[in-house]
Amino acid sequence: MIKAVRGTRDLLPPETALWNFVESAVRDVFRAYNFEEIRTPIFEDTQLFARGVGEETDIVSKEMYTWEDRGRAASEKGHMLTLRPENTAGVVRAYIEHKLWDRGLNKLYYIGPQFRRERPQKGRYRQFYQIGAEVIGPASAGSESPARDAEILEMLATLLDRLGIAGWNLELNSVGCPNDRVAFNEALRKALEPVVGKMCVDCQRRAVTNPLRVFDCKVPEDQPIIEKLPRISQFLDEPCRTHFVAVQEILKAVGVSFTLNDRLVRGLDYYTRTAFEFTHGALGAQNAILGGGRYDGLSEALGGPAAPGIGFAIGEDRLVMSLQESASAEAVLHKPDMYIAPLGLGMNAEAARLARELRRHDLVVELGDESFRLKKSFELATKVGAKYILIVGENEVKADAFALKDLATGEQVSVARGDLARRIQGER
Ligand code: AMP
């Protein structure tokens, strides 16, 4: 038997109703902040991620699905393609390719699958979904302002509250700018030198190539060493410090609570200044629902003009998991209002006519078949979870009134055709 590939999964009903509920709330909330949707391709030139995410990151060095294009033309030979492991690089590529700076400030969001060859576990998949948004544009359009950082964080708090996800925690840090990073990396290297021999192999590599990444380490034995390392907060220059303070002040003014976490450096190289994560207790080991930050140098790193930006990516799989923990999930699952049971030969056409009328009134209708006996129709109606069963037999058609039975209470009434939709809608 052929099964879904390890780390991938089928999203089945009724859970897919939760996914749609999340996505429609996302579209509503983001709209209020004037974000618009962008859809970029699922695969891109490998170079985009090497340059945009960073060669030294776990994503690029270990986790990408990459292959050589099989085109015949010489220009296609040896051309490497990659399934996108994240979407920010794709959005910024599109920003540059279509010269989106002509529009001033761009506020773009996306919803779609991403691919990383990680070790699968609960809440971690090889194909997973992200909901993300980016604010990018020339500094003259205000893209560098701490107001943008705070606005994005407040929007996320609003979204999580709207979805009914209680108990989230916003962790906030500033990772400074490349200037600060030089002095910080120097201090880190010095502090790591005498202790790195006792650390994991990944940290030994990071200490040489990009010491900042040591803070990504999850190996328990390394944690006491990491605790004693210098922190980026001690190395922020004046503009970065002022920016960070301003973000916090706006958050306090709008009543979004946060905690400072000076170990938060995030997995991607292109982040500058504000870095953040929202975590949720119900998720267990993989407790980050979303992460994001500022990436003021990314557009230039990809060959574009200076275009400061800030964005985030929500793990939709994990968001849905958090939602499943809360009571509100039940209310989202929509069962059929009615099962229509045609009773006797020639009744399929009458039932179809009735179903068509009721569906036009937005009722959810499941339709049976005239060959089913009444007992079987009742069984099927119960199985699909319909609230009512409606019998369409010869007598009913003649009277133009139909037997409507509440499957939970057993109560049965005869309802005229014209009253059916209103009656059921009224009880919803
Ligand atoms: P990142 O792009 O690494 O900053 O991740 C942003 C968010 O995507 C994380 O906070 C997770 O919620 C989610 N995420 C990242 N990797 C995975 C994965 N392999 N499976 C499920 N969700 C993931």
Tab-separated table of C-alpha atoms and ligand atoms in Angstrom:
chain	number	residue	atom	x	y	z
A	1	MET	CA	0.000	0.000	0.000
A	2	ILE	CA	1.264	3.470	-0.842
A	3	LYS	CA	1.103	5.889	2.068
A	4	ALA	CA	1.668	9.627	2.486
A	5	VAL	CA	5.406	10.360	2.616
A	6	ARG	CA	7.014	10.636	6.091
A	7	GLY	CA	6.552	14.127	7.500
A	8	THR	CA	3.579	14.898	5.225
A	9	ARG	CA	-0.069	14.318	6.054
A	10	ASP	CA	-3.592	14.535	4.721
A	11	LEU	CA	-5.750	17.186	6.315
A	12	LEU	CA	-9.148	15.562	6.635
A	13	PRO	CA	-12.620	16.778	7.482
A	14	PRO	CA	-13.847	17.809	9.956
A	15	GLU	CA	-10.420	19.327	10.835
A	16	THR	CA	-10.286	21.148	7.490
A	17	ALA	CA	-13.230	23.260	8.719
A	18	LEU	CA	-10.908	24.564	11.437
A	19	TRP	CA	-8.267	25.421	8.828
A	20	ASN	CA	-10.834	27.364	6.831
A	21	PHE	CA	-12.062	29.104	9.970
A	22	VAL	CA	-8.478	30.199	10.735
A	23	GLU	CA	-7.839	31.366	7.178
A	24	SER	CA	-11.022	33.378	6.964
A	25	ALA	CA	-10.314	35.085	10.319
A	26	VAL	CA	-6.799	35.837	9.047
A	27	ARG	CA	-8.160	37.434	5.873
A	28	ASP	CA	-10.652	39.539	7.866
A	29	VAL	CA	-8.140	40.741	10.459
A	30	PHE	CA	-5.318	41.448	7.973
A	31	ARG	CA	-7.750	43.367	5.779
A	32	ALA	CA	-8.467	45.788	8.624
A	33	TYR	CA	-4.744	46.651	8.636
A	34	ASN	CA	-4.765	47.090	4.861
A	35	PHE	CA	-2.707	43.991	4.021
A	36	GLU	CA	-3.217	42.438	0.571
A	37	GLU	CA	-2.563	38.870	-0.575
A	38	ILE	CA	0.460	37.742	-2.592
A	39	ARG	CA	0.984	34.224	-4.015
A	40	THR	CA	4.524	33.295	-4.981
A	41	PRO	CA	5.658	30.005	-6.610
A	42	ILE	CA	6.213	26.924	-4.474
A	43	PHE	CA	9.680	26.388	-5.945
A	44	GLU	CA	12.374	28.947	-6.611
A	45	ASP	CA	15.975	29.230	-7.670
A	46	THR	CA	18.096	27.639	-4.924
A	47	GLN	CA	20.266	30.772	-4.876
A	48	LEU	CA	17.341	32.784	-3.532
A	49	PHE	CA	17.350	30.855	-0.260
A	50	ALA	CA	21.125	30.547	-0.038
A	51	ARG	CA	21.372	34.329	-0.214
A	52	GLY	CA	18.089	35.306	1.420
A	53	VAL	CA	17.967	32.894	4.344
A	54	GLY	CA	21.705	32.367	4.857
A	55	GLU	CA	24.076	29.505	3.989
A	56	GLU	CA	24.851	28.883	7.661
A	57	THR	CA	21.270	28.406	8.835
A	58	ASP	CA	19.983	24.912	9.592
A	59	ILE	CA	17.317	25.466	6.938
A	60	VAL	CA	19.749	26.022	4.076
A	61	SER	CA	22.573	23.776	5.243
A	62	LYS	CA	20.483	20.703	6.098
A	63	GLU	CA	16.778	20.950	5.432
A	64	MET	CA	16.034	22.026	1.857
A	65	TYR	CA	14.481	19.853	-0.853
A	66	THR	CA	16.722	20.713	-3.784
A	67	TRP	CA	17.102	19.123	-7.214
A	68	GLU	CA	18.714	19.768	-10.539
A	69	ASP	CA	16.350	20.928	-13.270
A	70	ARG	CA	16.171	18.459	-16.147
A	71	GLY	CA	15.791	20.932	-19.003
A	72	ARG	CA	17.531	20.246	-22.340
A	73	ALA	CA	18.651	23.802	-23.051
A	74	ALA	CA	22.223	24.539	-22.002
A	75	SER	CA	20.983	27.417	-19.863
A	76	GLU	CA	18.863	24.990	-17.837
A	77	LYS	CA	21.638	22.423	-17.256
A	78	GLY	CA	22.890	22.374	-13.702
A	79	HIS	CA	20.178	24.798	-12.692
A	80	MET	CA	19.287	24.074	-9.063
A	81	LEU	CA	15.719	24.474	-7.817
A	82	THR	CA	14.352	24.268	-4.264
A	83	LEU	CA	10.930	23.777	-2.694
A	84	ARG	CA	10.467	26.930	-0.655
A	85	PRO	CA	11.348	26.387	3.039
A	86	GLU	CA	9.855	29.783	3.935
A	87	ASN	CA	8.141	32.599	2.056
A	88	THR	CA	9.846	35.868	2.998
A	89	ALA	CA	12.645	35.426	0.460
A	90	GLY	CA	10.042	34.773	-2.280
A	91	VAL	CA	8.039	37.871	-1.333
A	92	VAL	CA	11.130	40.078	-1.343
A	93	ARG	CA	12.195	38.586	-4.703
A	94	ALA	CA	8.763	39.511	-6.089
A	95	TYR	CA	9.085	42.990	-4.542
A	96	ILE	CA	12.321	43.519	-6.462
A	97	GLU	CA	11.229	41.783	-9.680
A	98	HIS	CA	8.002	43.814	-10.005
A	99	LYS	CA	9.456	47.044	-8.622
A	100	LEU	CA	6.744	47.132	-5.984
A	101	TRP	CA	8.407	50.154	-4.353
A	102	ASP	CA	6.467	52.266	-6.839
A	103	ARG	CA	3.481	51.672	-4.569
A	104	GLY	CA	5.257	53.135	-1.499
A	105	LEU	CA	4.681	50.946	1.526
A	106	ASN	CA	3.738	47.368	0.657
A	107	LYS	CA	1.733	45.322	3.111
A	108	LEU	CA	1.499	41.795	1.770
A	109	TYR	CA	0.329	38.508	3.253
A	110	TYR	CA	0.474	34.894	2.100
A	111	ILE	CA	-0.970	31.529	3.129
A	112	GLY	CA	0.623	28.359	1.822
A	113	PRO	CA	2.754	25.229	2.217
A	114	GLN	CA	6.482	25.307	3.023
A	115	PHE	CA	8.943	22.406	2.966
A	116	ARG	CA	11.781	21.500	5.327
A	117	ARG	CA	13.476	18.160	5.784
A	118	GLU	CA	13.319	18.204	9.591
A	119	ARG	CA	12.873	15.229	11.928
A	120	PRO	CA	9.075	14.817	12.056
A	121	GLN	CA	7.334	14.912	15.446
A	122	LYS	CA	4.149	16.349	16.936
A	123	GLY	CA	3.805	19.864	15.535
A	124	ARG	CA	6.768	19.458	13.180
A	125	TYR	CA	6.271	18.290	9.617
A	126	ARG	CA	8.197	18.251	6.349
A	127	GLN	CA	5.329	19.904	4.536
A	128	PHE	CA	3.712	22.455	6.810
A	129	TYR	CA	1.690	25.614	6.285
A	130	GLN	CA	2.589	29.161	7.062
A	131	ILE	CA	0.488	32.296	7.242
A	132	GLY	CA	2.768	35.280	6.962
A	133	ALA	CA	2.819	38.979	6.316
A	134	GLU	CA	5.508	41.444	5.294
A	135	VAL	CA	5.685	45.231	5.412
A	136	ILE	CA	8.350	46.388	2.982
A	137	GLY	CA	9.130	49.615	1.160
A	138	PRO	CA	11.492	52.559	0.961
A	139	ALA	CA	12.405	54.162	4.285
A	140	SER	CA	10.762	57.352	2.981
A	141	ALA	CA	7.412	55.507	3.111
A	142	GLY	CA	7.896	54.801	6.814
A	143	SER	CA	8.987	51.156	6.554
A	144	GLU	CA	11.756	51.640	9.136
A	145	SER	CA	9.532	53.167	11.786
A	146	PRO	CA	9.016	51.376	15.125
A	147	ALA	CA	5.316	52.101	14.483
A	148	ARG	CA	5.389	49.311	11.846
A	149	ASP	CA	6.894	46.791	14.295
A	150	ALA	CA	4.301	47.616	16.942
A	151	GLU	CA	1.439	47.564	14.422
A	152	ILE	CA	2.362	44.062	13.259
A	153	LEU	CA	2.652	42.776	16.821
A	154	GLU	CA	-0.672	44.325	17.794
A	155	MET	CA	-2.280	42.781	14.682
A	156	LEU	CA	-1.016	39.335	15.748
A	157	ALA	CA	-2.357	39.792	19.268
A	158	THR	CA	-5.718	40.781	17.768
A	159	LEU	CA	-5.742	37.706	15.509
A	160	LEU	CA	-4.938	35.262	18.331
A	161	ASP	CA	-7.583	36.856	20.575
A	162	ARG	CA	-10.145	36.762	17.766
A	163	LEU	CA	-9.456	33.048	17.230
A	164	GLY	CA	-10.024	32.478	20.952
A	165	ILE	CA	-6.473	31.311	21.637
A	166	ALA	CA	-5.957	32.158	25.287
A	167	GLY	CA	-2.638	32.137	27.109
A	168	TRP	CA	-0.242	33.147	24.350
A	169	ASN	CA	3.019	34.811	25.261
A	170	LEU	CA	4.886	37.361	23.146
A	171	GLU	CA	8.669	37.170	23.520
A	172	LEU	CA	10.566	40.152	22.255
A	173	ASN	CA	14.207	41.006	21.592
A	174	SER	CA	16.337	43.266	19.442
A	175	VAL	CA	19.178	41.649	17.524
A	176	GLY	CA	20.609	45.043	16.543
A	177	CYS	CA	22.122	45.907	13.195
A	178	PRO	CA	25.218	44.629	11.358
A	179	ASN	CA	27.288	47.309	13.163
A	180	ASP	CA	26.371	45.944	16.591
A	181	ARG	CA	26.859	42.422	15.359
A	182	VAL	CA	30.581	42.927	14.655
A	183	ALA	CA	31.403	43.840	18.255
A	184	PHE	CA	28.977	41.252	19.632
A	185	ASN	CA	30.360	38.435	17.468
A	186	GLU	CA	33.836	39.361	18.596
A	187	ALA	CA	32.821	39.195	22.268
A	188	LEU	CA	30.954	35.936	21.667
A	189	ARG	CA	33.929	34.326	19.935
A	190	LYS	CA	36.143	35.295	22.852
A	191	ALA	CA	33.674	33.938	25.407
A	192	LEU	CA	33.198	30.722	23.424
A	193	GLU	CA	36.880	29.980	22.883
A	194	PRO	CA	37.634	28.340	26.259
A	195	VAL	CA	34.302	26.433	26.475
A	196	VAL	CA	33.348	25.448	22.934
A	197	GLY	CA	35.256	22.138	23.170
A	198	LYS	CA	32.635	20.953	25.673
A	199	MET	CA	29.697	21.864	23.413
A	200	CYS	CA	27.795	19.887	20.729
A	201	VAL	CA	29.247	19.512	17.212
A	202	ASP	CA	26.741	21.984	15.767
A	203	CYS	CA	27.836	24.649	18.259
A	204	GLN	CA	31.499	23.937	17.475
A	205	ARG	CA	30.760	24.641	13.829
A	206	ARG	CA	28.628	27.700	14.616
A	207	ALA	CA	31.351	29.137	16.883
A	208	VAL	CA	33.594	29.352	13.824
A	209	THR	CA	31.122	30.318	11.083
A	210	ASN	CA	28.420	32.386	12.826
A	211	PRO	CA	28.588	32.438	16.633
A	212	LEU	CA	25.203	34.170	17.008
A	213	ARG	CA	23.572	30.897	15.940
A	214	VAL	CA	24.817	29.235	19.150
A	215	PHE	CA	21.710	30.680	20.799
A	216	ASP	CA	19.587	28.399	18.570
A	217	CYS	CA	21.085	25.355	20.328
A	218	LYS	CA	18.551	23.118	22.085
A	219	VAL	CA	21.010	20.531	23.496
A	220	PRO	CA	20.352	20.458	27.287
A	221	GLU	CA	24.035	19.963	28.264
A	222	ASP	CA	25.006	23.154	26.394
A	223	GLN	CA	22.459	25.373	28.126
A	224	PRO	CA	24.467	26.246	31.291
A	225	ILE	CA	27.331	27.404	29.009
A	226	ILE	CA	24.999	29.446	26.796
A	227	GLU	CA	23.440	31.078	29.869
A	228	LYS	CA	26.806	32.659	30.712
A	229	LEU	CA	27.514	34.073	27.220
A	230	PRO	CA	27.288	37.826	26.549
A	231	ARG	CA	23.976	39.115	25.193
A	232	ILE	CA	23.260	41.257	22.118
A	233	SER	CA	21.314	43.709	24.332
A	234	GLN	CA	24.635	44.892	25.780
A	235	PHE	CA	25.894	45.816	22.294
A	236	LEU	CA	23.011	47.774	20.725
A	237	ASP	CA	24.030	51.144	19.301
A	238	GLU	CA	21.996	54.261	20.079
A	239	PRO	CA	19.607	54.164	17.049
A	240	CYS	CA	18.857	50.453	17.640
A	241	ARG	CA	18.291	51.012	21.339
A	242	THR	CA	15.941	53.965	20.663
A	243	HIS	CA	14.030	51.955	18.075
A	244	PHE	CA	13.572	49.057	20.483
A	245	VAL	CA	12.389	51.330	23.307
A	246	ALA	CA	9.888	53.000	20.953
A	247	VAL	CA	8.409	49.616	19.919
A	248	GLN	CA	7.914	48.703	23.578
A	249	GLU	CA	6.300	52.052	24.372
A	250	ILE	CA	3.683	51.685	21.636
A	251	LEU	CA	2.931	48.111	22.719
A	252	LYS	CA	2.350	49.321	26.274
A	253	ALA	CA	0.129	52.147	25.003
A	254	VAL	CA	-2.115	49.734	23.042
A	255	GLY	CA	-2.148	47.189	25.872
A	256	VAL	CA	-0.279	44.289	24.240
A	257	SER	CA	1.737	42.466	26.900
A	258	PHE	CA	5.175	41.014	26.164
A	259	THR	CA	8.240	39.610	27.869
A	260	LEU	CA	11.812	40.464	26.920
A	261	ASN	CA	13.953	37.471	25.985
A	262	ASP	CA	17.530	38.420	25.187
A	263	ARG	CA	18.357	34.887	23.989
A	264	LEU	CA	15.891	35.133	21.115
A	265	VAL	CA	17.938	35.389	17.901
A	266	ARG	CA	15.718	33.398	15.510
A	267	GLY	CA	16.919	30.938	12.897
A	268	LEU	CA	17.450	33.207	9.915
A	269	ASP	CA	20.461	35.400	9.201
A	270	TYR	CA	18.637	38.329	7.671
A	271	TYR	CA	16.993	39.619	10.820
A	272	THR	CA	17.872	43.062	12.182
A	273	ARG	CA	16.573	44.888	15.254
A	274	THR	CA	13.167	43.581	16.408
A	275	ALA	CA	12.893	39.781	16.698
A	276	PHE	CA	9.881	38.069	18.222
A	277	GLU	CA	8.053	34.837	18.845
A	278	PHE	CA	4.591	34.016	20.134
A	279	THR	CA	4.521	30.832	22.175
A	280	HIS	CA	1.621	28.796	23.521
A	281	GLY	CA	1.750	26.475	26.520
A	282	ALA	CA	-0.598	23.853	25.065
A	283	LEU	CA	1.822	22.965	22.260
A	284	GLY	CA	4.476	21.061	24.240
A	285	ALA	CA	8.071	20.936	22.984
A	286	GLN	CA	7.323	22.695	19.689
A	287	ASN	CA	5.729	25.627	21.503
A	288	ALA	CA	6.382	28.452	18.992
A	289	ILE	CA	3.195	29.363	17.099
A	290	LEU	CA	4.883	32.060	15.095
A	291	GLY	CA	8.060	33.992	14.687
A	292	GLY	CA	9.226	37.064	12.900
A	293	GLY	CA	11.304	40.146	12.877
A	294	ARG	CA	12.798	43.008	10.998
A	295	TYR	CA	15.031	42.428	7.957
A	296	ASP	CA	16.249	45.854	6.888
A	297	GLY	CA	19.105	44.498	4.743
A	298	LEU	CA	17.348	41.659	2.917
A	299	SER	CA	16.300	43.482	-0.246
A	300	GLU	CA	19.874	44.676	-0.812
A	301	ALA	CA	21.243	41.188	-0.090
A	302	LEU	CA	19.035	39.962	-2.953
A	303	GLY	CA	20.229	42.645	-5.346
A	304	GLY	CA	17.345	45.094	-4.811
A	305	PRO	CA	17.209	48.668	-3.542
A	306	ALA	CA	17.346	49.576	0.143
A	307	ALA	CA	13.944	48.510	1.470
A	308	PRO	CA	13.570	48.072	5.216
A	309	GLY	CA	10.952	45.525	6.158
A	310	ILE	CA	9.396	43.520	8.934
A	311	GLY	CA	7.355	40.344	8.835
A	312	PHE	CA	6.344	37.131	10.506
A	313	ALA	CA	5.294	33.576	9.753
A	314	ILE	CA	2.640	31.739	11.728
A	315	GLY	CA	2.831	27.938	11.761
A	316	GLU	CA	-0.729	27.181	10.682
A	317	ASP	CA	-0.469	23.519	11.739
A	318	ARG	CA	0.401	24.653	15.251
A	319	LEU	CA	-2.220	27.384	15.292
A	320	VAL	CA	-4.883	24.795	14.470
A	321	MET	CA	-3.472	22.508	17.204
A	322	SER	CA	-3.811	25.343	19.744
A	323	LEU	CA	-7.339	25.920	18.577
A	324	GLN	CA	-8.222	22.259	19.040
A	325	GLU	CA	-7.260	22.647	22.707
A	326	SER	CA	-9.880	25.345	23.181
A	327	ALA	CA	-13.634	24.861	23.485
A	328	SER	CA	-14.382	27.204	20.578
A	329	ALA	CA	-13.243	24.554	18.060
A	330	GLU	CA	-16.537	22.616	18.371
A	331	ALA	CA	-18.626	25.589	17.267
A	332	VAL	CA	-16.709	25.856	13.998
A	333	LEU	CA	-17.536	22.371	12.768
A	334	HIS	CA	-20.571	22.704	10.544
A	335	LYS	CA	-22.893	19.696	10.299
A	336	PRO	CA	-25.656	19.410	7.659
A	337	ASP	CA	-28.882	21.165	8.584
A	338	MET	CA	-30.921	18.523	6.843
A	339	TYR	CA	-30.945	15.094	5.202
A	340	ILE	CA	-33.592	14.821	2.490
A	341	ALA	CA	-34.961	11.301	2.062
A	342	PRO	CA	-36.839	10.679	-1.216
A	343	LEU	CA	-39.318	7.918	-0.460
A	344	GLY	CA	-40.447	5.756	-3.363
A	345	LEU	CA	-39.865	5.595	-7.089
A	346	GLY	CA	-39.809	8.893	-8.994
A	347	MET	CA	-39.109	10.941	-5.856
A	348	ASN	CA	-35.426	11.761	-6.652
A	349	ALA	CA	-36.507	14.586	-8.963
A	350	GLU	CA	-38.860	16.111	-6.373
A	351	ALA	CA	-36.188	15.834	-3.667
A	352	ALA	CA	-33.602	17.464	-5.938
A	353	ARG	CA	-35.985	20.368	-6.594
A	354	LEU	CA	-36.507	20.891	-2.875
A	355	ALA	CA	-32.782	20.579	-2.098
A	356	ARG	CA	-32.023	23.192	-4.756
A	357	GLU	CA	-34.479	25.647	-3.170
A	358	LEU	CA	-33.162	25.111	0.363
A	359	ARG	CA	-29.481	25.339	-0.640
A	360	ARG	CA	-30.229	28.681	-2.266
A	361	HIS	CA	-31.200	29.785	1.223
A	362	ASP	CA	-27.716	28.702	2.400
A	363	LEU	CA	-28.904	25.602	4.197
A	364	VAL	CA	-26.470	22.669	4.232
A	365	VAL	CA	-28.388	19.808	2.656
A	366	GLU	CA	-27.457	16.143	2.178
A	367	LEU	CA	-29.517	14.276	-0.392
A	368	GLY	CA	-30.444	10.558	-0.245
A	369	ASP	CA	-31.784	8.253	-2.934
A	370	GLU	CA	-35.256	6.943	-3.761
A	371	SER	CA	-33.998	3.346	-3.708
A	372	PHE	CA	-33.215	3.572	0.053
A	373	ARG	CA	-35.743	2.231	2.536
A	374	LEU	CA	-36.786	4.685	5.246
A	375	LYS	CA	-34.754	2.837	7.906
A	376	LYS	CA	-31.599	3.172	5.837
A	377	SER	CA	-32.262	6.890	5.227
A	378	PHE	CA	-32.527	7.431	8.999
A	379	GLU	CA	-29.246	5.597	9.547
A	380	LEU	CA	-27.455	7.663	6.905
A	381	ALA	CA	-28.927	10.936	8.217
A	382	THR	CA	-27.652	10.099	11.698
A	383	LYS	CA	-24.222	9.104	10.359
A	384	VAL	CA	-23.660	12.440	8.595
A	385	GLY	CA	-24.796	14.260	11.732
A	386	ALA	CA	-27.802	16.029	10.163
A	387	LYS	CA	-30.052	17.959	12.523
A	388	TYR	CA	-33.249	17.073	10.635
A	389	ILE	CA	-34.492	14.472	8.222
A	390	LEU	CA	-37.069	15.583	5.649
A	391	ILE	CA	-39.257	12.978	3.990
A	392	VAL	CA	-40.253	13.506	0.361
A	393	GLY	CA	-42.955	10.955	-0.558
A	394	GLU	CA	-45.903	11.017	-2.936
A	395	ASN	CA	-48.367	12.265	-0.294
A	396	GLU	CA	-46.029	15.067	0.767
A	397	VAL	CA	-45.555	16.209	-2.805
A	398	LYS	CA	-49.316	16.284	-3.347
A	399	ALA	CA	-49.893	18.317	-0.177
A	400	ASP	CA	-46.788	20.477	-0.868
A	401	ALA	CA	-45.945	20.032	2.829
A	402	PHE	CA	-43.206	17.731	4.139
A	403	ALA	CA	-42.554	15.634	7.227
A	404	LEU	CA	-39.655	17.214	9.119
A	405	LYS	CA	-38.167	15.230	11.985
A	406	ASP	CA	-35.667	16.512	14.529
A	407	LEU	CA	-33.180	13.640	14.822
A	408	ALA	CA	-32.109	14.550	18.346
A	409	THR	CA	-35.571	14.991	19.971
A	410	GLY	CA	-37.624	12.743	17.671
A	411	GLU	CA	-40.218	15.519	17.298
A	412	GLN	CA	-41.952	15.453	13.902
A	413	VAL	CA	-44.013	18.171	12.213
A	414	SER	CA	-45.446	18.805	8.760
A	415	VAL	CA	-44.078	22.006	7.215
A	416	ALA	CA	-45.296	23.765	4.062
A	417	ARG	CA	-42.670	24.109	1.308
A	418	GLY	CA	-42.550	27.901	1.585
A	419	ASP	CA	-41.934	27.819	5.361
A	420	LEU	CA	-39.110	25.266	5.439
A	421	ALA	CA	-36.041	27.475	4.981
A	422	ARG	CA	-37.221	30.163	7.380
A	423	ARG	CA	-38.088	27.635	10.058
A	424	ILE	CA	-34.669	25.942	9.996
A	425	GLN	CA	-32.705	29.157	9.742
A	426	GLY	CA	-34.609	30.489	12.722
A	427	GLU	CA	-33.416	27.561	14.817
A	428	ARG	CA	-29.773	27.708	13.854
B	1	AMP	P1	10.349	30.090	10.923
B	1	AMP	O1	10.054	30.288	9.470
B	1	AMP	O2	11.379	29.034	11.190
B	1	AMP	O3	10.580	31.369	11.646
B	1	AMP	O4	9.019	29.474	11.558
B	1	AMP	C1	7.846	30.210	11.778
B	1	AMP	C2	6.803	29.301	12.350
B	1	AMP	O5	6.518	28.257	11.422
B	1	AMP	C3	7.239	28.569	13.615
B	1	AMP	O6	6.986	29.356	14.744
B	1	AMP	C4	6.385	27.333	13.586
B	1	AMP	O7	5.106	27.605	14.142
B	1	AMP	C5	6.207	27.061	12.111
B	1	AMP	N1	7.106	25.977	11.652
B	1	AMP	C6	8.415	26.058	11.325
B	1	AMP	N2	8.885	24.854	10.940
B	1	AMP	C7	7.846	23.985	11.032
B	1	AMP	C8	7.683	22.589	10.771
B	1	AMP	N3	8.682	21.830	10.310
B	1	AMP	N4	6.464	22.041	10.986
B	1	AMP	C9	5.424	22.790	11.449
B	1	AMP	N5	5.530	24.109	11.692
B	1	AMP	C10	6.715	24.701	11.498
